[in-house]
PDB file of C-alpha atoms and ligand atoms in Angstrom:
ATOM      1  CA  MET E   1      38.893  90.085  78.252  1.00 80.00           C
ATOM      2  CA  ASN E   2      40.944  93.185  79.055  1.00 89.00           C
ATOM      3  CA  GLN E   3      42.108  95.638  76.461  1.00 93.00           C
ATOM      4  CA  VAL E   4      45.787  96.545  76.533  1.00 94.00           C
ATOM      5  CA  ILE E   5      47.184  99.411  74.532  1.00 95.00           C
ATOM      6  CA  ILE E   6      50.852 100.061  73.860  1.00 95.00           C
ATOM      7  CA  ARG E   7      51.350 103.818  73.924  1.00 95.00           C
ATOM      8  CA  ARG E   8      53.866 106.549  74.686  1.00 96.00           C
ATOM      9  CA  ALA E   9      54.281 107.151  78.411  1.00 96.00           C
ATOM     10  CA  GLU E  10      52.804 110.239  80.061  1.00 96.00           C
ATOM     11  CA  ALA E  11      53.842 112.055  83.230  1.00 98.00           C
ATOM     12  CA  GLY E  12      50.874 110.630  85.139  1.00 98.00           C
ATOM     13  CA  ASP E  13      52.128 107.078  84.460  1.00 98.00           C
ATOM     14  CA  VAL E  14      55.456 107.530  86.201  1.00 98.00           C
ATOM     15  CA  PRO E  15      54.628 106.290  89.750  1.00 98.00           C
ATOM     16  CA  ALA E  16      53.040 103.134  88.307  1.00 98.00           C
ATOM     17  CA  MET E  17      55.954 102.609  85.901  1.00 98.00           C
ATOM     18  CA  ALA E  18      58.416 102.898  88.782  1.00 98.00           C
ATOM     19  CA  LEU E  19      56.449 100.218  90.664  1.00 98.00           C
ATOM     20  CA  VAL E  20      56.480  97.831  87.693  1.00 98.00           C
ATOM     21  CA  LEU E  21      60.251  98.299  87.319  1.00 98.00           C
ATOM     22  CA  ALA E  22      60.989  98.097  91.057  1.00 97.00           C
ATOM     23  CA  LYS E  23      59.650  94.537  91.240  1.00 96.00           C
ATOM     24  CA  PHE E  24      62.405  93.430  88.853  1.00 97.00           C
ATOM     25  CA  SER E  25      65.205  95.758  89.947  1.00 95.00           C
ATOM     26  CA  GLN E  26      64.849  94.326  93.475  1.00 94.00           C
ATOM     27  CA  ASP E  27      65.640  90.936  91.939  1.00 92.00           C
ATOM     28  CA  LYS E  28      68.602  92.508  90.075  1.00 90.00           C
ATOM     29  CA  LEU E  29      67.037  91.714  86.692  1.00 93.00           C
ATOM     30  CA  LEU E  30      66.927  95.401  85.755  1.00 93.00           C
ATOM     31  CA  LEU E  31      68.780  98.555  86.703  1.00 90.00           C
ATOM     32  CA  ASP E  32      66.938 100.575  89.347  1.00 90.00           C
ATOM     33  CA  ARG E  33      65.069 103.616  87.937  1.00 94.00           C
ATOM     34  CA  SER E  34      63.834 106.253  90.364  1.00 97.00           C
ATOM     35  CA  GLU E  35      60.707 108.279  89.596  1.00 98.00           C
ATOM     36  CA  ASP E  36      62.935 111.331  88.987  1.00 98.00           C
ATOM     37  CA  ASP E  37      65.035 109.378  86.530  1.00 97.00           C
ATOM     38  CA  ILE E  38      61.923 108.192  84.679  1.00 98.00           C
ATOM     39  CA  TYR E  39      60.496 111.737  84.503  1.00 98.00           C
ATOM     40  CA  GLN E  40      63.791 112.981  83.069  1.00 98.00           C
ATOM     41  CA  HIS E  41      63.735 110.318  80.339  1.00 98.00           C
ATOM     42  CA  LEU E  42      59.964 110.195  79.840  1.00 98.00           C
ATOM     43  CA  GLN E  43      60.161 110.775  76.065  1.00 97.00           C
ATOM     44  CA  GLU E  44      62.034 107.469  75.775  1.00 97.00           C
ATOM     45  CA  PHE E  45      59.327 105.372  77.399  1.00 97.00           C
ATOM     46  CA  VAL E  46      56.441 103.310  76.073  1.00 96.00           C
ATOM     47  CA  VAL E  47      53.947 101.598  78.375  1.00 96.00           C
ATOM     48  CA  ALA E  48      51.460  98.759  78.220  1.00 96.00           C
ATOM     49  CA  ASP E  49      48.201 100.156  79.575  1.00 95.00           C
ATOM     50  CA  CYS E  50      45.568  97.624  80.589  1.00 95.00           C
ATOM     51  CA  GLU E  51      42.390  99.629  81.031  1.00 94.00           C
ATOM     52  CA  GLY E  52      44.184 102.291  83.049  1.00 95.00           C
ATOM     53  CA  LEU E  53      46.619  99.977  84.828  1.00 97.00           C
ATOM     54  CA  ILE E  54      50.275 100.205  83.775  1.00 98.00           C
ATOM     55  CA  VAL E  55      51.418  96.608  83.343  1.00 97.00           C
ATOM     56  CA  GLY E  56      54.565  97.017  81.253  1.00 97.00           C
ATOM     57  CA  THR E  57      57.289  99.480  80.339  1.00 98.00           C
ATOM     58  CA  VAL E  58      60.190  99.842  77.979  1.00 98.00           C
ATOM     59  CA  ALA E  59      62.518 102.667  76.946  1.00 98.00           C
ATOM     60  CA  LEU E  60      64.535 103.385  73.838  1.00 97.00           C
ATOM     61  CA  HIS E  61      67.737 105.310  74.498  1.00 96.00           C
ATOM     62  CA  ILE E  62      69.567 106.766  71.510  1.00 95.00           C
ATOM     63  CA  TYR E  63      73.361 106.678  71.620  1.00 92.00           C
ATOM     64  CA  GLY E  64      74.278 107.963  68.205  1.00 88.00           C
ATOM     65  CA  SER E  65      73.379 108.235  64.571  1.00 85.00           C
ATOM     66  CA  ASN E  66      72.983 104.493  64.253  1.00 90.00           C
ATOM     67  CA  LEU E  67      72.700 102.946  67.706  1.00 94.00           C
ATOM     68  CA  ALA E  68      69.912 102.707  70.255  1.00 96.00           C
ATOM     69  CA  GLU E  69      69.400 100.616  73.394  1.00 96.00           C
ATOM     70  CA  ILE E  70      66.233  98.927  74.587  1.00 97.00           C
ATOM     71  CA  ARG E  71      66.174  99.516  78.333  1.00 96.00           C
ATOM     72  CA  SER E  72      63.894  98.998  81.298  1.00 97.00           C
ATOM     73  CA  LEU E  73      61.794  96.304  79.614  1.00 98.00           C
ATOM     74  CA  ALA E  74      59.374  94.774  82.095  1.00 98.00           C
ATOM     75  CA  VAL E  75      55.936  93.205  82.088  1.00 98.00           C
ATOM     76  CA  SER E  76      54.204  92.683  85.439  1.00 98.00           C
ATOM     77  CA  LYS E  77      54.231  89.001  86.401  1.00 97.00           C
ATOM     78  CA  ASP E  78      50.442  88.533  86.178  1.00 96.00           C
ATOM     79  CA  PHE E  79      50.452  89.899  82.624  1.00 97.00           C
ATOM     80  CA  GLN E  80      53.418  88.021  81.192  1.00 97.00           C
ATOM     81  CA  LYS E  81      53.065  85.536  78.321  1.00 96.00           C
ATOM     82  CA  ASN E  82      50.456  87.665  76.554  1.00 96.00           C
ATOM     83  CA  ASN E  83      52.814  89.043  73.894  1.00 96.00           C
ATOM     84  CA  LEU E  84      53.129  92.368  75.733  1.00 96.00           C
ATOM     85  CA  GLY E  85      56.933  92.085  76.001  1.00 97.00           C
ATOM     86  CA  LYS E  86      57.090  91.452  72.275  1.00 96.00           C
ATOM     87  CA  MET E  87      54.800  94.399  71.523  1.00 96.00           C
ATOM     88  CA  LEU E  88      56.861  96.712  73.744  1.00 97.00           C
ATOM     89  CA  VAL E  89      60.070  95.721  71.947  1.00 97.00           C
ATOM     90  CA  GLN E  90      58.355  96.192  68.584  1.00 95.00           C
ATOM     91  CA  ALA E  91      57.227  99.672  69.671  1.00 96.00           C
ATOM     92  CA  CYS E  92      60.877 100.537  70.375  1.00 96.00           C
ATOM     93  CA  GLU E  93      61.866  99.233  66.961  1.00 96.00           C
ATOM     94  CA  THR E  94      59.208 101.432  65.357  1.00 94.00           C
ATOM     95  CA  MET E  95      60.485 104.454  67.304  1.00 94.00           C
ATOM     96  CA  ALA E  96      64.029 103.673  66.129  1.00 95.00           C
ATOM     97  CA  GLU E  97      62.838 103.364  62.549  1.00 92.00           C
ATOM     98  CA  GLU E  98      61.010 106.677  62.759  1.00 90.00           C
ATOM     99  CA  LEU E  99      64.240 108.268  63.975  1.00 91.00           C
ATOM    100  CA  HIS E 100      66.277 106.551  61.260  1.00 90.00           C
ATOM    101  CA  VAL E 101      68.307 104.569  63.748  1.00 94.00           C
ATOM    102  CA  ALA E 102      68.911 101.124  62.280  1.00 92.00           C
ATOM    103  CA  LEU E 103      70.813  99.253  64.997  1.00 95.00           C
ATOM    104  CA  VAL E 104      69.078  98.363  68.256  1.00 96.00           C
ATOM    105  CA  PHE E 105      70.656  96.451  71.123  1.00 96.00           C
ATOM    106  CA  ALA E 106      69.888  95.315  74.664  1.00 96.00           C
ATOM    107  CA  LEU E 107      71.888  94.060  77.625  1.00 94.00           C
ATOM    108  CA  THR E 108      69.830  91.266  79.087  1.00 96.00           C
ATOM    109  CA  TYR E 109      69.441  88.057  81.064  1.00 95.00           C
ATOM    110  CA  VAL E 110      66.669  86.923  78.720  1.00 97.00           C
ATOM    111  CA  SER E 111      68.679  86.606  75.529  1.00 98.00           C
ATOM    112  CA  ASP E 112      66.420  83.761  74.311  1.00 98.00           C
ATOM    113  CA  PHE E 113      63.429  86.120  74.406  1.00 98.00           C
ATOM    114  CA  PHE E 114      65.290  88.609  72.203  1.00 98.00           C
ATOM    115  CA  ILE E 115      66.611  85.867  69.893  1.00 98.00           C
ATOM    116  CA  HIS E 116      62.984  84.819  69.443  1.00 98.00           C
ATOM    117  CA  LEU E 117      62.332  88.380  68.232  1.00 98.00           C
ATOM    118  CA  GLY E 118      65.129  88.313  65.660  1.00 97.00           C
ATOM    119  CA  TYR E 119      68.062  89.582  67.754  1.00 97.00           C
ATOM    120  CA  HIS E 120      71.445  87.896  67.843  1.00 96.00           C
ATOM    121  CA  ILE E 121      74.139  87.775  70.478  1.00 97.00           C
ATOM    122  CA  VAL E 122      77.139  90.083  70.040  1.00 95.00           C
ATOM    123  CA  PRO E 123      80.269  90.413  72.183  1.00 93.00           C
ATOM    124  CA  LYS E 124      79.777  93.134  74.801  1.00 88.00           C
ATOM    125  CA  GLU E 125      83.179  94.514  73.815  1.00 84.00           C
ATOM    126  CA  ALA E 126      81.687  95.366  70.406  1.00 83.00           C
ATOM    127  CA  LEU E 127      79.480  98.006  72.019  1.00 84.00           C
ATOM    128  CA  PRO E 128      80.877 101.533  72.144  1.00 79.00           C
ATOM    129  CA  TYR E 129      82.328 102.851  75.399  1.00 74.00           C
ATOM    130  CA  LYS E 130      79.512 105.362  75.990  1.00 73.00           C
ATOM    131  CA  VAL E 131      77.071 102.474  76.438  1.00 75.00           C
ATOM    132  CA  TRP E 132      78.683 101.727  79.804  1.00 78.00           C
ATOM    133  CA  THR E 133      78.148 105.176  81.317  1.00 76.00           C
ATOM    134  CA  VAL E 134      74.876 104.003  82.908  1.00 74.00           C
ATOM    135  CA  CYS E 135      76.280 100.626  83.904  1.00 74.00           C
ATOM    136  CA  VAL E 136      78.902 102.170  86.177  1.00 75.00           C
ATOM    137  CA  HIS E 137      76.065 102.708  88.677  1.00 73.00           C
ATOM    138  CA  CYS E 138      75.329  98.967  88.728  1.00 75.00           C
ATOM    139  CA  GLU E 139      76.856  96.922  91.540  1.00 75.00           C
ATOM    140  CA  LYS E 140      77.613  94.198  88.969  1.00 76.00           C
ATOM    141  CA  PHE E 141      79.583  96.589  86.736  1.00 74.00           C
ATOM    142  CA  SER E 142      82.947  94.891  87.309  1.00 75.00           C
ATOM    143  CA  HIS E 143      81.485  91.407  86.800  1.00 78.00           C
ATOM    144  CA  CYS E 144      78.591  92.076  84.428  1.00 81.00           C
ATOM    145  CA  ASP E 145      76.933  88.801  83.411  1.00 87.00           C
ATOM    146  CA  GLU E 146      74.332  90.278  81.075  1.00 91.00           C
ATOM    147  CA  ILE E 147      74.315  89.235  77.448  1.00 94.00           C
ATOM    148  CA  ALA E 148      74.420  91.778  74.614  1.00 94.00           C
ATOM    149  CA  VAL E 149      71.926  91.196  71.812  1.00 97.00           C
ATOM    150  CA  GLN E 150      71.339  93.349  68.782  1.00 96.00           C
ATOM    151  CA  LYS E 151      69.148  93.609  65.714  1.00 97.00           C
ATOM    152  CA  ARG E 152      69.675  95.502  62.513  1.00 96.00           C
ATOM    153  CA  LEU E 153      66.326  96.819  61.409  1.00 93.00           C
ATOM    154  CA  SER E 154      65.625  96.146  57.770  1.00 73.00           C
ATOM    155  CA  ASP E 155      66.629  99.005  55.487  1.00 66.00           C
ATOM    156  CA  GLU E 156      63.286  98.572  53.775  1.00 58.00           C
ATOM    157  CA  MET E 157      61.525  99.219  57.070  1.00 56.00           C
ATOM    158  CA  ILE E 158      63.410 102.443  57.683  1.00 57.00           C
ATOM    159  CA  LYS E 159      61.109 105.109  56.366  1.00 56.00           C
ATOM    160  CA  PRO E 160      62.504 107.773  54.064  1.00 57.00           C
ATOM    161  CA  MET E 161      63.036 111.132  55.754  1.00 54.00           C
ATOM    162  CA  HIS E 162      59.907 112.743  54.341  1.00 55.00           C
ATOM    163  CA  MET E 163      57.798 110.026  55.980  1.00 56.00           C
ATOM    164  CA  ILE E 164      58.781 111.101  59.510  1.00 54.00           C
ATOM    165  CA  PRO E 165      55.516 112.211  61.141  1.00 58.00           C
ATOM    166  CA  ILE E 166      55.066 115.957  61.411  1.00 59.00           C
ATOM    167  CA  TYR E 167      53.174 116.795  64.584  1.00 62.00           C
ATOM    168  CA  ASN E 168      52.646 120.446  63.814  1.00 72.00           C
ATOM    169  CA  LYS E 169      53.189 122.845  60.961  1.00 70.00           C
ATOM    170  CA  THR E 170      53.752 126.561  60.751  1.00 72.00           C
ATOM    171  CA  GLU E 171      54.683 129.102  58.137  1.00 74.00           C
ATOM    172  CA  ILE E 172      57.219 131.750  58.981  1.00 74.00           C
TER     173      ILE E 172
HETATM  174  C1  COA W   1      61.181  89.297  79.386  1.00 90.52           C
HETATM  175  C2  COA W   1      59.748  89.770  79.507  1.00 90.52           C
HETATM  176  C3  COA W   1      59.676  91.262  79.221  1.00 90.52           C
HETATM  177  C4  COA W   1      58.900  88.985  78.483  1.00 90.52           C
HETATM  178  O1  COA W   1      57.591  89.518  78.518  1.00 90.52           O
HETATM  179  P1  COA W   1      56.305  88.656  78.126  1.00 90.52           P
HETATM  180  O2  COA W   1      55.193  89.616  77.924  1.00 90.52           O
HETATM  181  O3  COA W   1      56.094  87.560  79.085  1.00 90.52           O
HETATM  182  O4  COA W   1      56.775  88.005  76.741  1.00 90.52           O
HETATM  183  P2  COA W   1      55.853  87.768  75.470  1.00 90.52           P
HETATM  184  O5  COA W   1      54.568  87.123  75.893  1.00 90.52           O
HETATM  185  O6  COA W   1      55.736  89.000  74.671  1.00 90.52           O
HETATM  186  O7  COA W   1      56.720  86.728  74.665  1.00 90.52           O
HETATM  187  C5  COA W   1      56.857  86.826  73.260  1.00 90.52           C
HETATM  188  C6  COA W   1      57.474  85.540  72.773  1.00 90.52           C
HETATM  189  O8  COA W   1      58.745  85.335  73.416  1.00 90.52           O
HETATM  190  C7  COA W   1      58.749  84.100  74.130  1.00 90.52           C
HETATM  191  N1  COA W   1      59.424  84.322  75.411  1.00 90.52           N
HETATM  192  C8  COA W   1      59.010  85.046  76.451  1.00 90.52           C
HETATM  193  N2  COA W   1      59.928  85.021  77.445  1.00 90.52           N
HETATM  194  C9  COA W   1      60.936  84.247  77.003  1.00 90.52           C
HETATM  195  C10 COA W   1      62.167  83.840  77.565  1.00 90.52           C
HETATM  196  N3  COA W   1      62.557  84.205  78.795  1.00 90.52           N
HETATM  197  N4  COA W   1      62.973  83.040  76.823  1.00 90.52           N
HETATM  198  C11 COA W   1      62.601  82.643  75.572  1.00 90.52           C
HETATM  199  N5  COA W   1      61.448  83.020  74.990  1.00 90.52           N
HETATM  200  C12 COA W   1      60.626  83.806  75.694  1.00 90.52           C
HETATM  201  C13 COA W   1      57.288  83.746  74.347  1.00 90.52           C
HETATM  202  O9  COA W   1      57.114  82.358  74.470  1.00 90.52           O
HETATM  203  C14 COA W   1      56.631  84.323  73.119  1.00 90.52           C
HETATM  204  O10 COA W   1      56.772  83.394  72.055  1.00 90.52           O
HETATM  205  P3  COA W   1      55.648  83.246  70.895  1.00 90.52           P
HETATM  206  O11 COA W   1      55.672  84.572  70.146  1.00 90.52           O
HETATM  207  O12 COA W   1      56.137  82.115  70.075  1.00 90.52           O
HETATM  208  O13 COA W   1      54.363  83.006  71.584  1.00 90.52           O
HETATM  209  C15 COA W   1      59.171  89.453  80.920  1.00 90.52           C
HETATM  210  O14 COA W   1      59.356  88.089  81.197  1.00 90.52           O
HETATM  211  C16 COA W   1      59.782  90.286  82.027  1.00 90.52           C
HETATM  212  O15 COA W   1      59.314  91.378  82.339  1.00 90.52           O
HETATM  213  N6  COA W   1      60.842  89.747  82.685  1.00 90.52           N
HETATM  214  C17 COA W   1      61.453  90.383  83.850  1.00 90.52           C
HETATM  215  C18 COA W   1      62.264  91.610  83.510  1.00 90.52           C
HETATM  216  C19 COA W   1      63.316  91.325  82.449  1.00 90.52           C
HETATM  217  O16 COA W   1      64.076  90.367  82.531  1.00 90.52           O
HETATM  218  N7  COA W   1      63.359  92.212  81.433  1.00 90.52           N
HETATM  219  C20 COA W   1      64.288  92.137  80.317  1.00 90.52           C
HETATM  220  C21 COA W   1      65.363  93.134  80.514  1.00 90.52           C
HETATM  221  S1  COA W   1      66.347  93.359  79.054  1.00 90.52           S
END
């Protein structure tokens, strides 16, 4: 029995995260993410850590006051079907809730997985233009066959402002 923890990514995880993602970007299931790109967006990432081995990643990218995208979701093949994908998505939803962002979407080939987690399919045209700024780097941009799914997080789950965790305190 191995213990897996879902935690925020750290700089030391980046080479292993890039390897996990590369396996799927080679198969065109995910957009390619270089190590530099991951470092620059490290605050967005959560990882699945199996006793020191990075076996899954996901990122939450905020677009605006009420819209965030789940990106770069991957679980290494040998570790799939253990609920890690679900836990990674749920971690993103928690991050969105903590930031008071209520609408989360993904562009995906595994829409059934997301539907299983309470997402529903929306027309890609419904997404705002800025969402496509990353996609222009994809070779499939002009004939994108990904499916857009989104979930509105329950208002009850969105914590009131004063519940946002305070990591440090000072008096000035
Ligand atoms: C999609 C992916 C992240 C799922 O990860 P996983 O850890 O195997 O999934 P989980 O074990 O957490 O599955 C959770 C639930 O979703 C279901 N599920 C998993 N993959 C599914 C799929 N492709 N279609 C429908 N349901 C799926 C599982 O049966 C499970 O159901 P349960 O809660 O009733 O047991 C993984 O298959 C993956 O990395 N795929 C390649 C990269 C990719 O396509 N990423 C998505 C980019 S948006």
